[in-house]
PDB file of C-alpha atoms and ligand atoms in Angstrom:
ATOM      1  CA  MET A  26      55.506   6.567 -58.809  1.00  0.00           C
ATOM      2  CA  ARG A  27      53.327   4.177 -60.693  1.00  0.00           C
ATOM      3  CA  VAL A  28      53.759   0.597 -59.471  1.00  0.00           C
ATOM      4  CA  SER A  29      52.437  -2.250 -61.596  1.00  0.00           C
ATOM      5  CA  PRO A  30      50.999  -5.315 -59.859  1.00  0.00           C
ATOM      6  CA  THR A  31      54.011  -7.292 -61.122  1.00  0.00           C
ATOM      7  CA  ARG A  32      56.480  -4.796 -59.661  1.00  0.00           C
ATOM      8  CA  LEU A  33      54.579  -4.747 -56.379  1.00  0.00           C
ATOM      9  CA  LEU A  34      54.738  -8.530 -55.943  1.00  0.00           C
ATOM     10  CA  ALA A  35      58.432  -8.610 -56.860  1.00  0.00           C
ATOM     11  CA  HIS A  36      59.137  -6.207 -54.001  1.00  0.00           C
ATOM     12  CA  LEU A  37      56.942  -8.090 -51.525  1.00  0.00           C
ATOM     13  CA  ASP A  38      58.788 -11.296 -52.446  1.00  0.00           C
ATOM     14  CA  ARG A  39      62.218  -9.689 -52.217  1.00  0.00           C
ATOM     15  CA  THR A  40      61.471  -8.302 -48.755  1.00  0.00           C
ATOM     16  CA  GLY A  41      60.003 -11.561 -47.443  1.00  0.00           C
ATOM     17  CA  VAL A  42      56.510 -10.200 -46.758  1.00  0.00           C
ATOM     18  CA  ASP A  43      54.068 -12.962 -45.761  1.00  0.00           C
ATOM     19  CA  TYR A  44      51.106 -12.271 -48.086  1.00  0.00           C
ATOM     20  CA  ASP A  45      48.027 -13.652 -49.814  1.00  0.00           C
ATOM     21  CA  LEU A  46      46.218 -12.177 -52.814  1.00  0.00           C
ATOM     22  CA  ALA A  47      42.535 -11.265 -52.527  1.00  0.00           C
ATOM     23  CA  ASP A  48      40.324 -12.268 -55.458  1.00  0.00           C
ATOM     24  CA  GLY A  49      40.372  -9.474 -58.025  1.00  0.00           C
ATOM     25  CA  TRP A  50      43.388  -7.771 -56.410  1.00  0.00           C
ATOM     26  CA  ALA A  51      44.786  -6.714 -59.818  1.00  0.00           C
ATOM     27  CA  ASP A  52      41.511  -6.416 -61.770  1.00  0.00           C
ATOM     28  CA  PRO A  53      41.498  -3.001 -63.493  1.00  0.00           C
ATOM     29  CA  ARG A  54      37.720  -2.832 -63.121  1.00  0.00           C
ATOM     30  CA  ASN A  55      38.249  -2.475 -59.358  1.00  0.00           C
ATOM     31  CA  ASP A  56      40.561   0.525 -59.814  1.00  0.00           C
ATOM     32  CA  PRO A  57      38.881   3.945 -59.459  1.00  0.00           C
ATOM     33  CA  TYR A  58      42.055   5.636 -60.795  1.00  0.00           C
ATOM     34  CA  LYS A  59      42.466   3.444 -63.903  1.00  0.00           C
ATOM     35  CA  GLY A  60      46.170   2.742 -63.390  1.00  0.00           C
ATOM     36  CA  ARG A  61      47.043   6.380 -62.693  1.00  0.00           C
ATOM     37  CA  SER A  62      47.803   6.057 -58.965  1.00  0.00           C
ATOM     38  CA  ASP A  63      51.200   7.718 -58.457  1.00  0.00           C
ATOM     39  CA  PHE A  64      52.487   6.543 -55.081  1.00  0.00           C
ATOM     40  CA  ALA A  65      54.707   8.798 -52.954  1.00  0.00           C
ATOM     41  CA  GLY A  66      54.079   7.438 -49.451  1.00  0.00           C
ATOM     42  CA  ILE A  67      52.072   5.260 -47.079  1.00  0.00           C
ATOM     43  CA  VAL A  68      49.139   5.784 -44.676  1.00  0.00           C
ATOM     44  CA  LEU A  69      48.627   3.459 -41.687  1.00  0.00           C
ATOM     45  CA  HIS A  70      45.069   2.706 -40.527  1.00  0.00           C
ATOM     46  CA  HIS A  71      43.318   0.490 -38.014  1.00  0.00           C
ATOM     47  CA  THR A  72      40.076  -1.204 -39.009  1.00  0.00           C
ATOM     48  CA  ALA A  73      38.116  -0.424 -35.801  1.00  0.00           C
ATOM     49  CA  GLY A  74      36.821  -4.015 -36.005  1.00  0.00           C
ATOM     50  CA  LEU A  75      38.104  -7.580 -36.166  1.00  0.00           C
ATOM     51  CA  ASN A  76      36.563  -9.149 -39.295  1.00  0.00           C
ATOM     52  CA  SER A  77      37.187  -6.551 -41.936  1.00  0.00           C
ATOM     53  CA  GLU A  78      38.131  -8.655 -44.956  1.00  0.00           C
ATOM     54  CA  LYS A  79      34.677  -8.556 -46.585  1.00  0.00           C
ATOM     55  CA  TRP A  80      34.377  -4.809 -46.010  1.00  0.00           C
ATOM     56  CA  VAL A  81      37.773  -3.795 -47.369  1.00  0.00           C
ATOM     57  CA  THR A  82      37.397  -6.071 -50.402  1.00  0.00           C
ATOM     58  CA  ALA A  83      33.991  -4.479 -51.181  1.00  0.00           C
ATOM     59  CA  GLN A  84      32.069  -7.724 -50.515  1.00  0.00           C
ATOM     60  CA  SER A  85      29.907  -6.485 -47.591  1.00  0.00           C
ATOM     61  CA  ALA A  86      26.239  -5.774 -48.311  1.00  0.00           C
ATOM     62  CA  GLY A  87      26.443  -2.316 -46.759  1.00  0.00           C
ATOM     63  CA  TYR A  88      29.705  -1.261 -48.391  1.00  0.00           C
ATOM     64  CA  PRO A  89      28.982   1.928 -50.367  1.00  0.00           C
ATOM     65  CA  TYR A  90      31.826   2.163 -52.913  1.00  0.00           C
ATOM     66  CA  LYS A  91      31.613  -1.128 -54.856  1.00  0.00           C
ATOM     67  CA  PRO A  92      33.602  -2.315 -56.712  1.00  0.00           C
ATOM     68  CA  TYR A  93      36.330   0.018 -55.402  1.00  0.00           C
ATOM     69  CA  ARG A  94      38.205  -1.279 -52.383  1.00  0.00           C
ATOM     70  CA  ALA A  95      38.807   0.321 -48.990  1.00  0.00           C
ATOM     71  CA  CYS A  96      42.596  -0.113 -48.789  1.00  0.00           C
ATOM     72  CA  HIS A  97      45.545  -1.623 -50.616  1.00  0.00           C
ATOM     73  CA  PHE A  98      46.560  -4.051 -47.841  1.00  0.00           C
ATOM     74  CA  LEU A  99      44.920  -5.652 -44.799  1.00  0.00           C
ATOM     75  CA  VAL A 100      47.173  -6.943 -42.004  1.00  0.00           C
ATOM     76  CA  GLN A 101      45.402  -9.780 -40.169  1.00  0.00           C
ATOM     77  CA  ARG A 102      45.753 -10.430 -36.444  1.00  0.00           C
ATOM     78  CA  ASN A 103      48.275 -13.223 -37.147  1.00  0.00           C
ATOM     79  CA  GLY A 104      50.331 -10.791 -39.204  1.00  0.00           C
ATOM     80  CA  GLU A 105      49.396 -12.201 -42.588  1.00  0.00           C
ATOM     81  CA  VAL A 106      49.135  -9.487 -45.242  1.00  0.00           C
ATOM     82  CA  LEU A 107      46.209  -9.641 -47.652  1.00  0.00           C
ATOM     83  CA  VAL A 108      46.885  -7.741 -50.875  1.00  0.00           C
ATOM     84  CA  VAL A 109      43.442  -6.161 -51.303  1.00  0.00           C
ATOM     85  CA  SER A 110      44.333  -3.988 -54.298  1.00  0.00           C
ATOM     86  CA  GLY A 111      47.509  -3.847 -56.325  1.00  0.00           C
ATOM     87  CA  THR A 112      46.114  -0.908 -58.288  1.00  0.00           C
ATOM     88  CA  GLY A 113      43.836   1.812 -56.895  1.00  0.00           C
ATOM     89  CA  ALA A 114      41.745   2.032 -53.737  1.00  0.00           C
ATOM     90  CA  TYR A 115      39.877   4.457 -51.479  1.00  0.00           C
ATOM     91  CA  HIS A 116      41.255   4.883 -47.950  1.00  0.00           C
ATOM     92  CA  ALA A 117      42.588   8.340 -47.030  1.00  0.00           C
ATOM     93  CA  GLY A 118      39.538  10.389 -48.012  1.00  0.00           C
ATOM     94  CA  SER A 119      39.362  14.099 -47.393  1.00  0.00           C
ATOM     95  CA  GLY A 120      42.377  15.607 -45.655  1.00  0.00           C
ATOM     96  CA  GLY A 121      45.792  17.043 -46.284  1.00  0.00           C
ATOM     97  CA  PRO A 122      47.648  18.606 -47.918  1.00  0.00           C
ATOM     98  CA  TRP A 123      50.755  16.837 -46.633  1.00  0.00           C
ATOM     99  CA  THR A 124      54.363  17.712 -47.569  1.00  0.00           C
ATOM    100  CA  PHE A 125      57.026  15.039 -47.156  1.00  0.00           C
ATOM    101  CA  ASP A 126      60.481  16.173 -45.972  1.00  0.00           C
ATOM    102  CA  GLY A 127      62.409  16.913 -49.158  1.00  0.00           C
ATOM    103  CA  GLY A 128      59.640  15.303 -51.168  1.00  0.00           C
ATOM    104  CA  PRO A 129      56.386  16.072 -52.906  1.00  0.00           C
ATOM    105  CA  THR A 130      53.270  17.677 -51.486  1.00  0.00           C
ATOM    106  CA  ILE A 131      50.201  15.480 -51.601  1.00  0.00           C
ATOM    107  CA  PRO A 132      47.364  17.848 -52.455  1.00  0.00           C
ATOM    108  CA  ARG A 133      44.264  18.333 -50.341  1.00  0.00           C
ATOM    109  CA  ASP A 134      41.877  15.386 -50.656  1.00  0.00           C
ATOM    110  CA  GLY A 135      44.337  13.723 -53.054  1.00  0.00           C
ATOM    111  CA  GLY A 136      45.700  11.010 -50.774  1.00  0.00           C
ATOM    112  CA  ASN A 137      43.875   8.007 -52.198  1.00  0.00           C
ATOM    113  CA  SER A 138      45.804   7.941 -55.457  1.00  0.00           C
ATOM    114  CA  ARG A 139      49.161   9.166 -54.043  1.00  0.00           C
ATOM    115  CA  LEU A 140      49.489   7.064 -50.863  1.00  0.00           C
ATOM    116  CA  TYR A 141      49.278   3.344 -50.199  1.00  0.00           C
ATOM    117  CA  GLY A 142      46.688   2.484 -47.537  1.00  0.00           C
ATOM    118  CA  ILE A 143      47.450  -0.258 -45.011  1.00  0.00           C
ATOM    119  CA  GLU A 144      44.564  -1.349 -42.756  1.00  0.00           C
ATOM    120  CA  ILE A 145      45.652  -3.160 -39.585  1.00  0.00           C
ATOM    121  CA  GLU A 146      42.987  -5.339 -37.968  1.00  0.00           C
ATOM    122  CA  SER A 147      42.350  -3.895 -34.479  1.00  0.00           C
ATOM    123  CA  LEU A 148      39.501  -2.431 -32.461  1.00  0.00           C
ATOM    124  CA  GLY A 149      41.768   0.582 -32.276  1.00  0.00           C
ATOM    125  CA  THR A 150      40.964   1.776 -28.781  1.00  0.00           C
ATOM    126  CA  ARG A 151      44.419   1.097 -27.290  1.00  0.00           C
ATOM    127  CA  ALA A 152      47.941   1.774 -28.504  1.00  0.00           C
ATOM    128  CA  THR A 153      49.244  -1.379 -26.818  1.00  0.00           C
ATOM    129  CA  ILE A 154      51.007  -4.303 -28.493  1.00  0.00           C
ATOM    130  CA  GLY A 155      50.074  -7.816 -27.324  1.00  0.00           C
ATOM    131  CA  THR A 156      47.016 -10.059 -27.488  1.00  0.00           C
ATOM    132  CA  ASP A 157      44.391  -7.475 -26.440  1.00  0.00           C
ATOM    133  CA  PRO A 158      42.100  -6.957 -29.481  1.00  0.00           C
ATOM    134  CA  ARG A 159      41.862  -3.253 -28.605  1.00  0.00           C
ATOM    135  CA  GLY A 160      45.533  -2.981 -29.610  1.00  0.00           C
ATOM    136  CA  MET A 161      47.750  -4.730 -32.138  1.00  0.00           C
ATOM    137  CA  THR A 162      49.789  -7.933 -32.083  1.00  0.00           C
ATOM    138  CA  VAL A 163      53.547  -8.320 -32.389  1.00  0.00           C
ATOM    139  CA  PRO A 164      53.157 -10.205 -35.743  1.00  0.00           C
ATOM    140  CA  GLN A 165      51.068  -7.294 -37.059  1.00  0.00           C
ATOM    141  CA  VAL A 166      53.807  -4.819 -36.167  1.00  0.00           C
ATOM    142  CA  VAL A 167      56.428  -7.069 -37.766  1.00  0.00           C
ATOM    143  CA  GLN A 168      54.550  -7.622 -41.034  1.00  0.00           C
ATOM    144  CA  THR A 169      53.332  -4.027 -41.327  1.00  0.00           C
ATOM    145  CA  SER A 170      56.941  -2.884 -40.954  1.00  0.00           C
ATOM    146  CA  MET A 171      58.196  -5.390 -43.546  1.00  0.00           C
ATOM    147  CA  LEU A 172      55.405  -4.363 -45.911  1.00  0.00           C
ATOM    148  CA  CYS A 173      56.344  -0.692 -45.502  1.00  0.00           C
ATOM    149  CA  ALA A 174      60.011  -1.513 -46.145  1.00  0.00           C
ATOM    150  CA  ALA A 175      58.985  -3.267 -49.369  1.00  0.00           C
ATOM    151  CA  LEU A 176      56.762  -0.365 -50.474  1.00  0.00           C
ATOM    152  CA  LEU A 177      59.375   2.322 -49.700  1.00  0.00           C
ATOM    153  CA  GLU A 178      61.614   0.517 -52.178  1.00  0.00           C
ATOM    154  CA  ALA A 179      58.839  -0.206 -54.695  1.00  0.00           C
ATOM    155  CA  ILE A 180      57.994   3.518 -54.963  1.00  0.00           C
ATOM    156  CA  HIS A 181      61.628   4.655 -55.329  1.00  0.00           C
ATOM    157  CA  PRO A 182      62.622   5.291 -58.950  1.00  0.00           C
ATOM    158  CA  ILE A 183      66.225   4.086 -58.548  1.00  0.00           C
ATOM    159  CA  PRO A 184      66.626   0.279 -58.362  1.00  0.00           C
ATOM    160  CA  ARG A 185      67.461  -1.091 -54.907  1.00  0.00           C
ATOM    161  CA  ARG A 186      67.112   2.280 -53.210  1.00  0.00           C
ATOM    162  CA  ALA A 187      64.273   3.068 -50.821  1.00  0.00           C
ATOM    163  CA  HIS A 188      62.631   6.207 -49.502  1.00  0.00           C
ATOM    164  CA  THR A 189      63.137   6.982 -45.813  1.00  0.00           C
ATOM    165  CA  VAL A 190      60.503   6.351 -43.142  1.00  0.00           C
ATOM    166  CA  ASP A 191      59.479  10.022 -43.416  1.00  0.00           C
ATOM    167  CA  ARG A 192      57.206   8.786 -46.219  1.00  0.00           C
ATOM    168  CA  VAL A 193      55.012   6.931 -43.675  1.00  0.00           C
ATOM    169  CA  ILE A 194      52.154   8.735 -41.893  1.00  0.00           C
ATOM    170  CA  ARG A 195      49.032   7.705 -39.990  1.00  0.00           C
ATOM    171  CA  HIS A 196      45.473   8.450 -41.031  1.00  0.00           C
ATOM    172  CA  ARG A 197      45.256  10.873 -38.071  1.00  0.00           C
ATOM    173  CA  ASP A 198      48.169  12.826 -39.536  1.00  0.00           C
ATOM    174  CA  TRP A 199      46.365  13.125 -42.876  1.00  0.00           C
ATOM    175  CA  THR A 200      43.095  14.336 -41.309  1.00  0.00           C
ATOM    176  CA  THR A 201      41.868  15.484 -37.900  1.00  0.00           C
ATOM    177  CA  ARG A 202      38.645  13.539 -38.613  1.00  0.00           C
ATOM    178  CA  LYS A 203      40.406  10.275 -37.726  1.00  0.00           C
ATOM    179  CA  ILE A 204      42.099   8.692 -34.704  1.00  0.00           C
ATOM    180  CA  ASP A 205      43.947   5.860 -36.431  1.00  0.00           C
ATOM    181  CA  THR A 206      46.408   4.687 -35.532  1.00  0.00           C
ATOM    182  CA  GLN A 207      46.787   5.014 -31.759  1.00  0.00           C
ATOM    183  CA  GLN A 208      50.552   4.387 -31.671  1.00  0.00           C
ATOM    184  CA  ASP A 209      52.939   7.339 -31.957  1.00  0.00           C
ATOM    185  CA  LEU A 210      54.117   8.188 -35.457  1.00  0.00           C
ATOM    186  CA  GLY A 211      57.701   8.130 -34.144  1.00  0.00           C
ATOM    187  CA  TRP A 212      57.128   4.643 -32.753  1.00  0.00           C
ATOM    188  CA  TRP A 213      55.904   3.346 -36.130  1.00  0.00           C
ATOM    189  CA  ARG A 214      58.736   5.028 -37.973  1.00  0.00           C
ATOM    190  CA  GLN A 215      61.288   3.442 -35.646  1.00  0.00           C
ATOM    191  CA  ALA A 216      59.792  -0.042 -36.228  1.00  0.00           C
ATOM    192  CA  ILE A 217      59.768   0.562 -39.988  1.00  0.00           C
ATOM    193  CA  ARG A 218      63.293   2.031 -39.917  1.00  0.00           C
ATOM    194  CA  ILE A 219      64.524  -1.256 -38.411  1.00  0.00           C
ATOM    195  CA  ALA A 220      62.749  -3.244 -41.142  1.00  0.00           C
ATOM    196  CA  ARG A 221      63.999  -0.940 -43.912  1.00  0.00           C
ATOM    197  CA  THR A 222      67.622  -0.945 -42.713  1.00  0.00           C
ATOM    198  CA  ASN A 223      67.674  -4.747 -42.553  1.00  0.00           C
ATOM    199  CA  ARG A 224      65.456  -5.457 -45.585  1.00  0.00           C
ATOM    200  CA  ARG A 225      68.105  -7.543 -47.371  1.00  0.00           C
ATOM    201  CA  ASP A 226      67.992 -10.014 -44.448  1.00  0.00           C
ATOM    202  CA  PRO A 227      64.253 -10.454 -43.808  1.00  0.00           C
ATOM    203  CA  ALA A 228      64.686 -13.030 -41.031  1.00  0.00           C
ATOM    204  CA  LEU A 229      66.914 -10.651 -39.100  1.00  0.00           C
ATOM    205  CA  ALA A 230      64.601  -7.715 -39.839  1.00  0.00           C
ATOM    206  CA  ARG A 231      61.560  -9.605 -38.539  1.00  0.00           C
ATOM    207  CA  ALA A 232      63.413 -10.637 -35.373  1.00  0.00           C
ATOM    208  CA  LEU A 233      64.627  -7.095 -34.672  1.00  0.00           C
ATOM    209  CA  VAL A 234      61.196  -5.515 -35.243  1.00  0.00           C
ATOM    210  CA  ALA A 235      59.610  -8.118 -32.935  1.00  0.00           C
ATOM    211  CA  GLN A 236      62.220  -7.290 -30.309  1.00  0.00           C
ATOM    212  CA  PHE A 237      61.415  -3.578 -30.671  1.00  0.00           C
ATOM    213  CA  ALA A 238      57.647  -4.183 -30.360  1.00  0.00           C
ATOM    214  CA  LYS A 239      58.176  -6.220 -27.192  1.00  0.00           C
ATOM    215  CA  GLN A 240      60.576  -3.637 -25.766  1.00  0.00           C
ATOM    216  CA  TYR A 241      58.097  -0.767 -26.383  1.00  0.00           C
ATOM    217  CA  PRO A 242      54.652  -2.426 -26.066  1.00  0.00           C
ATOM    218  CA  ALA A 243      52.957   0.842 -25.104  1.00  0.00           C
ATOM    219  CA  GLY A 244      53.190   2.077 -28.708  1.00  0.00           C
ATOM    220  CA  ARG A 245      55.213   5.063 -27.539  1.00  0.00           C
ATOM    221  CA  PHE A 246      58.779   5.748 -28.492  1.00  0.00           C
ATOM    222  CA  PRO A 247      60.677   7.989 -26.094  1.00  0.00           C
ATOM    223  CA  TYR A 248      62.967   9.753 -28.571  1.00  0.00           C
TER     224      TYR A 248
HETATM  225 ZN1  LIG B 324      41.840   5.118 -41.421  1.00  0.00          ZN
END
């Protein structure tokens, strides 16, 4: 569904997401879809680098798609979420189609305007959770999961209800061109399921997701 910047922030606040707003995050001039993004799900990415803020906010000299941004959210190494775009962004690129269980089909090459894109700062060469920059940190897993819990509710048409974690995929699920993210999809969905189930008690949700990430630091979930 369409999610206004105001609605988005209300859901981030309600779910206790730790976020900052990038300059121009809600500027319609930065929106390639002119307010027509119709969100049905979420794509998880890694940045394949460690200082991606300038790139994803279209401030890098070599960035080819100015003024359009490269994701909707950037999750920093300390877990802080930068809201890069509260409107439209490029991130999924060519790929798909993808059909959600009991939900809509996102048409081929149509992911950018139908799926939120979350970039997680990581070199992206390991699935592991810890301090190794090749993997991701526990705070990143916690805040990404809280952010997803907030978005699954923000894109549900009925107040206070939320879509299930089936609405979350990785970039590598959208397209075989990509390897992000390294962690299992089932592992991410379990982390996000914990956040979603406990979203009315964000402190508890954060603690339980952190516990999960420490219990399964290989990024694999056995079930
Ligand atoms: Zn990606």
